XYZ file of C-alpha atoms in Angstrom:
700
model
C 87.224 71.048 202.119
C 87.773 69.776 205.666
C 87.526 72.240 208.517
C 90.905 73.428 209.789
C 91.918 75.264 212.960
C 95.439 76.171 214.086
C 95.989 76.553 217.841
C 98.993 78.747 218.565
C 100.443 80.697 221.469
C 103.030 83.434 221.842
C 105.039 81.657 224.540
C 105.344 78.413 226.453
C 103.314 77.085 229.387
C 99.985 78.622 228.380
C 98.110 75.343 228.784
C 97.597 75.142 225.020
C 97.083 71.369 225.214
C 93.960 71.707 227.391
C 92.515 74.234 224.933
C 93.331 71.909 222.040
C 91.510 69.110 223.847
C 88.434 71.318 224.308
C 88.429 72.283 220.619
C 88.871 68.657 219.579
C 85.896 67.522 221.642
C 83.729 70.429 220.470
C 84.355 69.395 216.855
C 83.962 65.686 217.592
C 80.399 66.240 218.809
C 79.430 67.519 215.357
C 81.871 66.131 212.797
C 82.339 62.547 211.736
C 86.118 62.285 211.301
C 88.278 64.644 213.341
C 92.061 64.364 213.129
C 95.001 66.092 214.792
C 98.328 67.315 213.437
C 101.528 68.601 215.076
C 103.553 70.567 212.496
C 106.641 70.783 214.739
C 107.728 68.497 217.563
C 110.887 68.210 219.620
C 111.556 64.906 217.863
C 109.878 62.926 215.107
C 110.930 59.674 216.779
C 110.351 60.353 220.501
C 106.674 60.499 221.652
C 105.053 63.923 221.949
C 102.715 63.845 224.960
C 100.369 66.507 223.537
C 99.853 64.516 220.362
C 99.397 61.291 222.346
C 96.779 63.030 224.505
C 94.791 64.265 221.530
C 95.028 61.019 219.558
C 93.579 59.186 222.582
C 90.428 61.311 222.226
C 89.909 61.349 218.455
C 87.256 59.366 216.614
C 89.756 58.154 213.998
C 92.376 55.441 214.227
C 95.245 57.606 212.993
C 98.854 56.455 213.100
C 100.977 58.635 215.378
C 103.779 59.041 212.830
C 101.322 60.283 210.182
C 100.226 63.150 212.460
C 103.738 64.617 212.885
C 105.319 67.207 210.610
C 109.009 67.920 211.240
C 111.414 68.310 214.165
C 112.776 71.566 215.603
C 116.180 70.679 214.209
C 114.731 70.450 210.713
C 113.128 73.891 211.075
C 116.381 75.462 212.275
C 118.492 73.893 209.530
C 116.124 74.618 206.614
C 112.970 76.634 207.464
C 111.650 76.737 203.887
C 112.253 73.052 203.243
C 110.653 72.207 206.576
C 107.568 74.228 205.632
C 107.269 72.294 202.358
C 107.456 69.013 204.281
C 104.824 70.202 206.778
C 102.384 71.148 204.014
C 102.920 67.805 202.278
C 102.460 65.738 205.427
C 99.397 67.737 206.423
C 97.779 67.128 203.047
C 98.183 63.370 203.570
C 96.494 63.400 206.976
C 93.749 65.805 205.889
C 92.582 63.407 203.183
C 91.407 61.078 205.972
C 89.494 63.755 207.908
C 86.456 66.025 207.899
C 88.188 68.388 210.324
C 91.743 68.759 211.622
C 92.939 70.368 214.850
C 96.484 71.658 214.262
C 98.527 72.322 217.407
C 101.468 74.713 217.090
C 104.901 74.387 218.657
C 105.613 74.557 222.372
C 108.412 77.111 222.829
C 110.874 74.638 224.257
C 114.473 75.426 225.054
C 115.325 74.993 221.361
C 112.793 77.601 220.313
C 113.601 81.106 219.122
C 112.085 84.624 219.163
C 110.727 84.019 215.678
C 108.738 80.934 216.719
C 105.322 82.637 216.615
C 106.144 84.078 213.207
C 106.993 80.628 211.896
C 103.777 79.172 213.334
C 101.902 81.971 211.589
C 103.597 81.060 208.295
C 102.526 77.441 208.741
C 98.924 78.454 209.475
C 98.834 80.694 206.401
C 100.227 77.964 204.159
C 97.750 75.418 205.530
C 94.856 77.838 205.105
C 93.940 77.389 208.758
C 92.540 80.234 210.909
C 94.406 80.720 214.176
C 92.923 80.290 217.632
C 95.394 82.292 219.717
C 96.024 81.113 223.289
C 97.403 83.707 225.702
C 98.762 82.882 229.139
C 97.058 84.544 232.088
C 100.217 84.012 234.118
C 103.852 84.846 233.415
C 105.730 82.198 231.447
C 107.324 80.774 234.599
C 103.879 80.631 236.260
C 104.956 82.705 239.247
C 102.311 85.439 239.088
C 99.185 86.637 237.292
C 99.539 89.087 234.442
C 97.793 92.435 234.510
C 95.015 93.070 232.033
C 97.139 95.704 230.338
C 99.990 93.218 229.902
C 97.631 90.774 228.204
C 96.160 93.505 226.024
C 99.636 94.408 224.785
C 100.553 90.760 224.139
C 97.313 90.301 222.177
C 98.078 93.389 220.119
C 101.649 92.350 219.341
C 100.853 88.729 218.516
C 97.865 89.598 216.318
C 100.127 91.967 214.386
C 102.639 89.138 213.944
C 99.893 86.899 212.592
C 98.662 89.573 210.222
C 102.172 90.185 208.828
C 102.414 86.474 208.034
C 98.953 86.598 206.363
C 97.442 84.242 208.946
C 93.799 84.839 209.849
C 92.933 85.312 213.530
C 89.785 83.355 214.428
C 89.490 84.052 218.169
C 91.513 84.510 221.351
C 91.421 82.434 224.531
C 93.152 83.689 227.653
C 94.023 80.514 229.548
C 95.029 80.200 233.204
C 93.304 83.521 233.840
C 92.644 85.010 237.267
C 89.245 83.509 238.250
C 88.238 86.766 239.963
C 88.920 88.984 236.944
C 87.540 87.085 233.933
C 85.217 89.854 232.720
C 87.929 92.482 233.125
C 90.419 90.331 231.216
C 87.976 89.687 228.360
C 87.177 93.412 228.071
C 90.857 94.377 228.193
C 92.022 91.894 225.573
C 89.020 92.672 223.345
C 90.068 96.331 223.330
C 93.243 95.319 221.467
C 91.047 94.683 218.418
C 88.906 97.832 218.527
C 90.614 99.240 215.446
C 90.404 96.060 213.376
C 87.903 95.597 210.584
C 86.168 92.639 212.215
C 85.581 91.891 215.860
C 87.567 89.045 217.375
C 85.809 86.881 219.983
C 87.706 86.674 223.265
C 87.131 84.061 225.971
C 88.881 83.531 229.299
C 89.401 80.176 231.003
C 90.213 80.432 234.734
C 93.298 78.874 236.229
C 92.830 75.639 238.148
C 95.860 74.698 240.273
C 94.934 71.041 239.925
C 95.827 71.095 236.206
C 99.311 72.374 237.032
C 99.943 69.830 239.781
C 102.440 67.050 238.981
C 101.700 63.434 239.806
C 103.433 61.722 242.705
C 105.222 59.565 240.103
C 106.630 62.707 238.440
C 107.760 64.062 241.810
C 109.526 60.804 242.665
C 111.264 60.789 239.297
C 112.488 64.374 239.639
C 113.846 63.724 243.148
C 115.534 60.438 242.164
C 113.335 58.656 244.692
C 112.690 54.930 244.990
C 109.323 53.620 246.163
C 109.742 51.427 249.236
C 106.174 51.097 250.493
C 102.562 51.849 249.531
C 100.169 51.234 246.660
C 101.786 51.907 243.238
C 98.348 52.809 241.864
C 98.404 55.925 244.045
C 101.463 57.288 242.249
C 99.095 58.746 239.656
C 97.509 60.998 242.282
C 98.330 64.689 241.866
C 100.660 66.295 244.420
C 98.893 69.528 245.356
C 101.619 70.903 247.603
C 104.839 70.228 249.470
C 105.447 70.153 253.218
C 109.062 70.209 254.440
C 108.901 68.326 257.726
C 112.408 69.033 259.020
C 111.135 70.242 262.384
C 109.656 68.929 265.589
C 106.549 66.797 265.488
C 104.229 69.374 267.065
C 105.191 71.870 264.356
C 104.800 69.417 261.478
C 101.227 68.251 262.127
C 99.555 71.707 261.841
C 101.321 72.248 258.499
C 99.961 69.145 256.749
C 97.721 70.013 253.796
C 95.422 68.010 251.529
C 97.235 66.194 248.734
C 100.717 67.204 249.908
C 103.992 65.360 249.448
C 105.743 65.438 252.808
C 109.540 65.591 252.738
C 110.984 64.085 255.938
C 114.674 63.566 256.762
C 115.251 59.836 256.908
C 116.515 60.005 260.482
C 113.354 61.642 261.901
C 111.606 58.412 262.834
C 109.095 60.149 265.106
C 107.914 62.485 262.322
C 107.676 59.640 259.791
C 105.448 57.500 262.012
C 103.335 60.478 263.145
C 102.797 61.592 259.519
C 101.604 58.111 258.558
C 99.209 58.016 261.524
C 97.904 61.504 260.697
C 97.224 60.414 257.108
C 95.150 57.456 258.324
C 93.193 59.628 260.773
C 89.890 61.264 259.827
C 90.939 64.488 261.573
C 93.984 65.229 259.360
C 94.293 65.846 255.604
C 94.822 62.979 253.158
C 98.412 63.071 251.907
C 99.775 62.192 248.465
C 103.083 60.686 249.569
C 106.141 60.806 251.796
C 109.734 61.235 250.624
C 112.468 60.254 253.073
C 115.399 62.376 251.965
C 119.091 62.469 252.792
C 119.857 58.924 251.701
C 119.383 57.715 255.291
C 117.931 54.244 255.769
C 115.252 53.658 258.362
C 116.390 51.787 261.497
C 115.183 48.152 261.239
C 112.711 48.487 264.120
C 111.175 51.658 262.628
C 111.011 50.053 259.193
C 109.206 47.106 260.762
C 106.709 49.460 262.399
C 106.103 51.435 259.191
C 105.510 48.306 257.105
C 103.349 46.873 259.876
C 100.948 49.798 259.553
C 100.180 48.515 256.006
C 99.396 51.999 254.751
C 98.641 52.440 251.048
C 100.343 55.868 251.146
C 103.413 55.858 248.845
C 106.680 56.162 250.784
C 109.923 56.673 248.870
C 113.560 57.372 249.664
C 115.700 60.031 247.970
C 119.487 60.490 248.158
C 119.099 64.283 247.896
C 119.310 66.813 250.706
C 116.276 68.750 251.935
C 116.962 71.933 249.945
C 117.599 70.185 246.627
C 114.623 67.858 247.127
C 112.304 70.828 247.723
C 113.800 72.706 244.786
C 113.262 69.822 242.385
C 109.683 69.278 243.542
C 108.932 72.972 242.977
C 110.383 72.765 239.460
C 108.332 69.672 238.560
C 105.510 70.713 236.250
C 102.233 68.899 235.877
C 100.858 68.179 232.460
C 97.644 67.011 230.894
C 98.393 63.432 229.845
C 96.283 60.825 228.070
C 96.014 58.661 231.197
C 95.069 61.465 233.618
C 91.287 61.028 233.819
C 90.564 63.645 236.478
C 92.725 66.268 234.748
C 90.982 65.474 231.480
C 87.577 65.961 233.099
C 88.710 69.185 234.766
C 90.097 70.642 231.537
C 86.978 69.653 229.629
C 84.619 71.287 232.121
C 86.686 74.477 232.282
C 86.596 74.738 228.491
C 82.887 73.948 228.172
C 81.931 76.383 230.932
C 83.967 79.309 229.629
C 84.243 78.963 225.849
C 81.161 79.278 223.653
C 81.478 76.055 221.662
C 78.483 76.852 219.449
C 80.000 80.224 218.521
C 83.338 78.563 217.768
C 81.621 76.103 215.410
C 79.846 79.005 213.676
C 83.150 80.813 213.197
C 84.554 77.666 211.603
C 81.374 77.245 209.501
C 81.040 73.626 210.623
C 78.109 71.664 209.241
C 76.901 68.768 211.423
C 77.833 65.362 210.052
C 75.223 62.936 208.742
C 77.096 59.993 210.272
C 77.183 59.102 213.966
C 80.554 57.901 215.239
C 81.018 56.146 218.595
C 82.507 59.289 220.153
C 79.693 61.461 218.802
C 77.158 59.054 220.269
C 78.939 58.946 223.632
C 79.120 62.745 223.846
C 75.426 62.900 222.977
C 74.647 60.427 225.765
C 76.534 62.522 228.311
C 74.956 65.776 227.103
C 71.426 64.345 227.316
C 72.065 62.856 230.746
C 73.506 66.170 231.930
C 70.336 67.959 230.896
C 68.115 65.619 232.918
C 70.227 65.527 236.127
C 68.742 62.230 237.281
C 69.737 60.513 240.515
C 71.521 57.153 240.061
C 72.544 54.745 242.814
C 75.821 52.780 242.554
C 75.783 49.862 245.020
C 79.428 48.758 244.612
C 81.302 51.471 246.493
C 84.168 49.144 247.381
C 85.345 48.971 243.743
C 87.922 51.546 242.569
C 86.412 51.573 239.063
C 83.077 52.688 240.498
C 84.771 55.453 242.486
C 86.766 56.663 239.483
C 83.642 56.660 237.312
C 81.670 58.472 240.020
C 84.318 61.175 240.281
C 84.250 61.705 236.511
C 80.443 61.714 236.346
C 80.192 64.270 239.138
C 82.903 66.479 237.698
C 81.162 66.448 234.319
C 77.778 66.947 236.032
C 76.259 63.967 234.206
C 74.060 62.799 237.091
C 73.497 63.021 240.816
C 74.933 59.973 242.562
C 74.507 57.892 245.674
C 77.218 55.332 246.416
C 76.507 52.473 248.810
C 79.057 51.427 251.411
C 80.923 52.638 254.462
C 81.255 56.416 254.086
C 84.535 56.727 255.961
C 86.208 53.960 253.964
C 84.884 55.193 250.604
C 85.872 58.809 251.145
C 89.304 57.746 252.406
C 89.867 55.553 249.353
C 88.640 58.314 247.059
C 91.105 60.732 248.638
C 93.937 58.208 248.249
C 93.109 57.892 244.543
C 93.007 61.678 244.161
C 89.286 61.652 243.321
C 86.686 64.291 244.118
C 83.643 62.578 245.638
C 82.484 65.584 247.650
C 79.217 65.848 245.702
C 78.329 62.165 246.093
C 75.918 60.962 248.752
C 77.335 57.877 250.473
C 74.911 55.651 252.381
C 75.537 52.487 254.331
C 73.158 49.599 253.519
C 72.938 49.196 257.302
C 71.481 52.681 257.771
C 68.889 51.930 260.443
C 66.180 54.320 259.277
C 66.289 53.228 255.638
C 66.796 49.571 256.532
C 63.615 49.554 258.598
C 61.647 51.360 255.883
C 62.939 49.093 253.120
C 62.286 45.911 255.121
C 58.694 46.912 255.737
C 58.118 47.635 252.046
C 59.925 44.506 250.858
C 57.848 42.353 253.239
C 54.686 43.941 251.805
C 55.751 43.379 248.187
C 56.786 39.752 248.813
C 54.089 38.828 251.343
C 52.623 36.339 248.860
C 55.949 34.467 249.052
C 55.851 34.319 252.855
C 58.277 37.178 253.434
C 58.201 38.783 256.883
C 59.747 42.020 258.075
C 62.155 40.107 260.295
C 63.510 38.158 257.322
C 63.454 41.250 255.146
C 65.711 43.125 257.606
C 68.568 40.861 256.514
C 67.666 40.772 252.822
C 67.609 44.535 252.287
C 71.160 45.007 253.609
C 72.382 43.277 250.435
C 73.529 46.198 248.278
C 71.570 45.054 245.210
C 68.346 44.893 247.209
C 69.116 48.140 249.032
C 69.776 50.000 245.771
C 66.705 48.510 244.105
C 64.556 49.599 247.062
C 65.893 53.139 246.676
C 64.724 53.153 243.055
C 61.398 51.488 243.917
C 60.580 54.114 246.563
C 61.701 57.080 244.462
C 64.885 57.831 246.439
C 66.832 57.316 243.201
C 65.816 57.321 239.540
C 67.866 54.310 238.491
C 70.569 51.849 239.509
C 73.795 50.629 237.861
C 75.529 47.556 239.295
C 77.380 44.407 238.254
C 81.062 45.423 238.381
C 81.601 42.964 241.233
C 78.288 41.063 241.211
C 76.775 38.593 238.756
C 73.991 39.600 236.396
C 71.564 37.409 238.354
C 72.517 39.075 241.626
C 72.043 42.522 240.086
C 68.694 42.025 238.383
C 66.936 39.468 240.598
C 65.758 42.175 243.062
C 64.311 44.192 240.202
C 62.220 41.204 239.048
C 60.861 40.884 242.585
C 60.383 44.578 243.392
C 60.414 46.863 240.323
C 58.642 44.324 238.064
C 57.689 44.648 234.409
C 55.760 47.424 232.747
C 52.087 46.878 231.936
C 51.742 44.910 228.712
C 55.326 43.598 228.829
C 55.678 39.879 229.400
C 59.451 39.579 229.595
C 62.431 41.634 230.757
C 65.073 41.688 228.039
C 68.204 43.536 227.058
C 69.872 45.277 224.159
C 73.363 46.393 223.308
C 73.793 49.771 221.642
C 76.394 48.947 219.006
C 78.294 52.067 217.935
C 79.892 51.263 214.571
C 82.182 53.617 212.655
C 79.309 55.619 211.159
C 76.050 54.598 212.868
C 74.525 53.078 215.984
C 72.539 49.823 215.902
C 70.417 48.053 218.502
C 71.012 44.339 219.182
C 68.563 42.352 221.321
C 68.367 40.125 223.276
C 72.036 39.345 223.946
C 72.166 38.912 227.721
C 68.968 37.735 229.458
C 66.660 35.235 227.711
C 68.302 31.958 226.564
C 65.558 30.700 224.245
C 62.595 33.090 223.949
C 59.264 31.909 222.548
C 57.689 33.528 219.504
C 55.517 35.669 221.803
C 58.553 36.723 223.819
C 60.520 37.526 220.652
C 57.729 39.860 219.549
C 57.796 41.456 223.002
C 61.578 41.860 222.849
C 61.280 43.486 219.417
C 58.740 46.011 220.704
C 60.841 46.849 223.758
C 63.978 47.141 221.626
C 62.249 49.490 219.188
C 61.128 51.684 222.060
C 64.677 51.712 223.453
C 65.963 52.718 220.011
C 63.606 55.712 219.984
C 64.812 56.724 223.467
C 68.327 57.024 222.078
C 67.472 58.826 218.856
C 67.572 55.781 216.555
C 64.816 55.378 213.960
C 63.646 51.749 214.456
C 63.661 49.466 211.418
C 63.318 45.963 212.839
C 65.006 42.849 211.453
C 63.716 39.551 212.924
C 66.808 37.430 212.331
C 66.917 33.799 211.246
C 69.149 31.504 209.202
C 66.907 32.013 206.165
C 65.308 35.014 204.464
C 61.632 35.261 203.586
C 60.154 31.928 202.533
C 63.461 30.352 201.471
C 63.820 28.092 204.503
C 61.829 25.979 206.896
C 62.182 24.329 210.270
C 61.130 24.931 213.841
C 63.568 27.794 214.428
C 62.506 29.602 211.259
C 58.839 29.080 212.056
C 59.353 30.594 215.510
C 60.774 33.758 213.955
C 58.033 33.824 211.290
C 55.328 33.613 213.969
C 57.106 36.256 216.069
C 57.154 38.564 213.036
C 53.429 38.091 212.459
C 52.693 38.807 216.135
C 54.889 41.896 216.015
C 53.150 43.286 212.908
C 49.769 42.582 214.502
C 50.659 44.311 217.779
C 52.651 47.206 216.300
C 51.531 47.858 212.715
C 53.297 51.243 212.863
C 56.745 49.621 212.967
C 58.823 48.819 209.884
C 59.564 45.089 210.172
C 61.215 42.384 208.076
C 61.440 38.720 209.003
C 62.526 36.060 208.897
C 65.704 37.644 207.484
C 69.384 36.780 207.535
C 71.875 39.226 209.006
C 73.566 40.013 205.692
C 70.236 40.797 204.024
C 69.280 43.020 206.955
C 72.566 44.967 207.023
C 73.877 45.039 203.447
C 71.949 46.908 200.721
C 73.482 44.854 197.913
C 72.456 41.547 199.474
C 69.048 42.976 200.338
C 68.457 43.937 196.711
C 68.824 40.286 195.727
C 67.081 38.574 198.652
C 64.325 41.009 199.695
C 64.223 43.826 197.119
C 60.914 45.421 198.098
C 61.521 45.626 201.844
C 61.900 49.059 203.512
C 63.968 47.337 206.217
C 66.286 44.977 204.336
C 69.746 46.510 203.950
C 68.774 49.372 206.280
C 67.865 47.665 209.563
C 68.701 49.476 212.804
C 67.157 47.057 215.321
C 68.356 43.443 215.089
C 66.375 40.829 217.040
C 68.225 37.542 217.481
C 66.315 34.246 217.772
C 68.147 33.133 220.921
C 70.812 34.173 223.431
C 73.504 31.987 221.902
C 73.210 33.748 218.543
C 72.824 37.222 219.985
C 75.672 37.073 222.505
C 78.153 35.622 220.054
C 77.174 38.034 217.270
C 77.543 41.177 219.372
C 80.957 40.023 220.588
C 82.059 39.119 217.062
C 81.030 42.536 215.722
C 82.622 44.254 218.720
C 85.964 42.547 218.157
C 86.155 42.277 214.375
C 84.574 45.619 213.431
C 85.956 47.614 216.352
C 82.437 48.557 217.452
C 81.796 50.077 220.870
C 79.239 47.866 222.627
C 77.237 49.727 225.279
C 75.169 47.526 227.516
C 73.494 45.327 228.321
C 70.690 47.868 228.629
C 67.769 46.250 230.433
C 64.292 46.989 229.131
C 60.778 46.128 230.156
C 61.123 47.139 233.820
C 58.995 49.839 235.418
C 62.157 51.752 236.382
C 65.685 51.556 234.941
C 68.118 49.044 236.442
C 71.228 48.265 234.409
C 73.889 45.614 234.675
C 77.644 45.962 234.139
C 80.113 43.377 232.969
C 82.464 42.358 235.756
C 85.258 43.345 233.392
C 83.741 46.809 232.871
C 86.130 49.692 232.310
C 85.616 53.095 233.920
C 84.343 54.450 230.588
C 81.800 51.589 230.378
C 80.447 52.541 233.800
C 80.201 56.205 232.799
C 78.287 55.300 229.620
C 75.923 52.965 231.492
C 75.104 55.612 234.099
C 74.352 58.084 231.289
C 72.143 55.513 229.550
C 70.285 54.824 232.794
C 69.732 58.540 233.378
C 68.320 58.943 229.856
C 65.998 55.969 230.398
C 64.783 57.568 233.620
C 64.258 60.921 231.884
C 62.407 59.484 228.863
C 60.260 56.604 230.096
C 58.442 54.652 227.417
C 54.655 55.042 227.606
């Protein structure tokens, strides 16, 4: 039977969604198919943001409507009939899953005092143990609860669960006072001293950032219209509010990091001064400005404001100062599917304060034999986190790089150096609401490093006539600068290519890093994460038409890369014919490459020449190559040329929905990896993790 867990709370605004996300990811690391289910939602037709959030992070392609039970109205009109519907709809979704995270109702304004009792009835009827989430703050969020208050709530709610015959799995106190975690855990645990079995209790500290609304949400609540600034910055969190209805000299000292500043529309001096303060290094970075009162800027002031070309969002609101401030205060933040930094924050808080291994033991979860794309990605990040390697990112002017860097640092995946102008990068990071405080930022024109790198580059390329004077210009190119950092041990690896061509990224590594002993050619692979396994495809990005000797070399390098990432190498040397069924120059090249490979690495399992279907499909293999230990079970696919390899990986990526990670360069003395210029933030994160793992587990 699939694993089930029901996440419930005794009131609203406990941050249950962030706990649900942590549970979902804990299960996804171990279980092949993890689904989500919402027994009760405000509406079965309007989107539920909690469900959308969780579905965005599952490893199944579940339809939203299949994951919803009934509406609040249905529960109120016919509780017993609604429960029957919930059980029926849950059974349908569970058939597609190995585990299901069930998230209870949210105590909205249409809730009732019996809501916990009804959630307990649902959990009992679904046979799902309850993970109880208690709020460390009062339901309106105004103040922290005492330990005794939380102990009493735990006692009352556990009794309610017991009366409904729902099993209590564990308790998490969320949004807890960070300075009293141990006291809170001890106090809540004491509520279960008289029970037959101990109940694990964990406490997750409050992080104000998770409660902060976005600038977009603030503008919506204050009926504001954006008149200037970068719309992309509307997704930044507003960490505070400054009411600037006072003289200029009193406003400036009150500015705080990430604040929305509310300025009466007729205070032109304050508006201009606030914009200038935001652009200055000596004042905090602001999240936005709201011009309230429905007063239009005088034309000459408007001209000045627009002439400053600030990216800071500026909006106008028809509301008065008091109502504007009141609405901003009432605007709640929420953990949404598109809020990357909040997602990372919630994930780290959960991982650092909840014993995931103990939770899996309580649920009696057995690790899955399949490897899904999400499982593989989590494994990459976990392995990279263990090694804590230092990776250099040369393209600091690209927002995708900055967003990825913020996520990597928050999740402690690697130590990072970003190349570029420090002032500009940190200012842009602040505008985007990113935390880059742990990143080292170095200019490629840093005089000390430039001189050192030029001297070394001139030495390495002396046989090509390179001089230090010429090298002084060359090494200021970010690809050369980053490669020199890796070469001299100032970084363990480099990831580039978001804004540069592949040639521009890897040419310096050919000149400086060079190939490993015994390797004749630098090549690449893609790690292809299919629905239930991960395959290695090579070479799909570097060598247009490799010789037989180079193909054998690529196969060896690809097998070694497979081992680095926990994949047992079974090598298929691909061709348009299998075994001895075909002939021709292309087939003979693959046949010779196979012979060379077997000669050089007799320990590897190899089949070739072999067609793709015979390598991947057991039924075809039984007919075409029945005695092969590789046919039908290949994990490393070596393509005869770049045309075949590149098109095949893209075809599989698009038609089979595979996650293609790469290209991963191999054969170099130190890891340098290239990004697609269309790379997404998640692609950059994965590539940095891959590079860190390569640096931590070099091939002998």
